[in-house]
C-alpha positions as a printed Julia matrix, in Angstrom:
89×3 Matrix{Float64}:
  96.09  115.18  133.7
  94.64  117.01  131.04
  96.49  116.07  128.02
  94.57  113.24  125.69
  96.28  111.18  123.55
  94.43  109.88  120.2
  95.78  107.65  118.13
  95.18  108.4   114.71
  93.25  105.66  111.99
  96.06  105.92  109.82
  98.75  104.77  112.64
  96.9   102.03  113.95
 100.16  100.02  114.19
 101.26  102.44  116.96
  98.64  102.63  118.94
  99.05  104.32  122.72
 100.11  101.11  123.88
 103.3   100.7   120.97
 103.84  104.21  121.77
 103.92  103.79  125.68
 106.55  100.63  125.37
 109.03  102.52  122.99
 109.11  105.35  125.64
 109.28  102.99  128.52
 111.69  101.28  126.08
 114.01  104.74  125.07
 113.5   106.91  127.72
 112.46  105.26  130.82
 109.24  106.59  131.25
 105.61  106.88  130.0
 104.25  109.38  127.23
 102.08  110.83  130.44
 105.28  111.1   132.71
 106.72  112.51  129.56
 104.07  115.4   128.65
 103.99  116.09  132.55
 107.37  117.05  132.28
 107.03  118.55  129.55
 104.29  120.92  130.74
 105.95  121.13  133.69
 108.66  122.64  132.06
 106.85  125.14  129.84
 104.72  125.96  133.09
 108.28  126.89  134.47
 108.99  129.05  131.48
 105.63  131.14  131.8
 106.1   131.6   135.57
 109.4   132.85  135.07
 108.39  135.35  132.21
 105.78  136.79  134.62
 103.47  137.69  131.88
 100.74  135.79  132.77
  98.86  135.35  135.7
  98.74  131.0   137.16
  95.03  131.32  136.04
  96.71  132.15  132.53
  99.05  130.02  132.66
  97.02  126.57  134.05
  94.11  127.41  131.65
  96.8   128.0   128.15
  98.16  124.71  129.81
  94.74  123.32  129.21
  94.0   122.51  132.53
  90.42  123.17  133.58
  91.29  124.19  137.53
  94.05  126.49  138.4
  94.03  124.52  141.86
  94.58  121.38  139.96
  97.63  122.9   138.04
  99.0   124.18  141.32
  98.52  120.89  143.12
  99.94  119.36  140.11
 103.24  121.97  139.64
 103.77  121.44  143.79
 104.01  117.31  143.11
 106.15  117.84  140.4
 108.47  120.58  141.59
 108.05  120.71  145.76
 107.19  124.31  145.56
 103.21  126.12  144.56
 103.99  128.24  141.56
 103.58  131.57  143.98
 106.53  130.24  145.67
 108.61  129.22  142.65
 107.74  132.62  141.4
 109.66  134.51  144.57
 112.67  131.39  144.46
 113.16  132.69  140.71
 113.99  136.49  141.54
């Protein structure tokens, strides 16, 4: 996943780990499972808006492959974003 976390010197009390156990803690789930979702979500958005081509879209994601944010959006959703694209219309 192409999201990095860095903690920064003047939080050192909540590290990645603190900040992993209060999500596990509120919301059930990791800060990666989190941001996932999140850019899952905003990956949803883009599609949708047809503006911008999945190249577009996976690289202003910050991924570095569009094949890795398609076999990425399939895990997450069941569907490539071509076909989410035609389910949306």
């Amino acid at each position: 996943f192409p999201v990095t976390i860095v903690p920064s010197p003047s939080h050192d009390n909540y590290g990645l780990k603190h900040l992993n156990r209060i999500c596990k803690e509120v919301l059930n789930q990791t800060v990666t499972e989190l941001i996932r979702k999140r850019v899952i979500l905003e990956s949803k958005r883009m599609l949708t808006l047809r503006q911008f081509s999945i190249s577009e879209i996976a690289h202003n994601l910050g991924f570095e492959s569009p094949s890795y944010f398609t076999k990425l959006f399939k895990n997450q959703t069941g569907f490539r974003p071509k076909e989410f694209i035609k389910n949306t219309l």
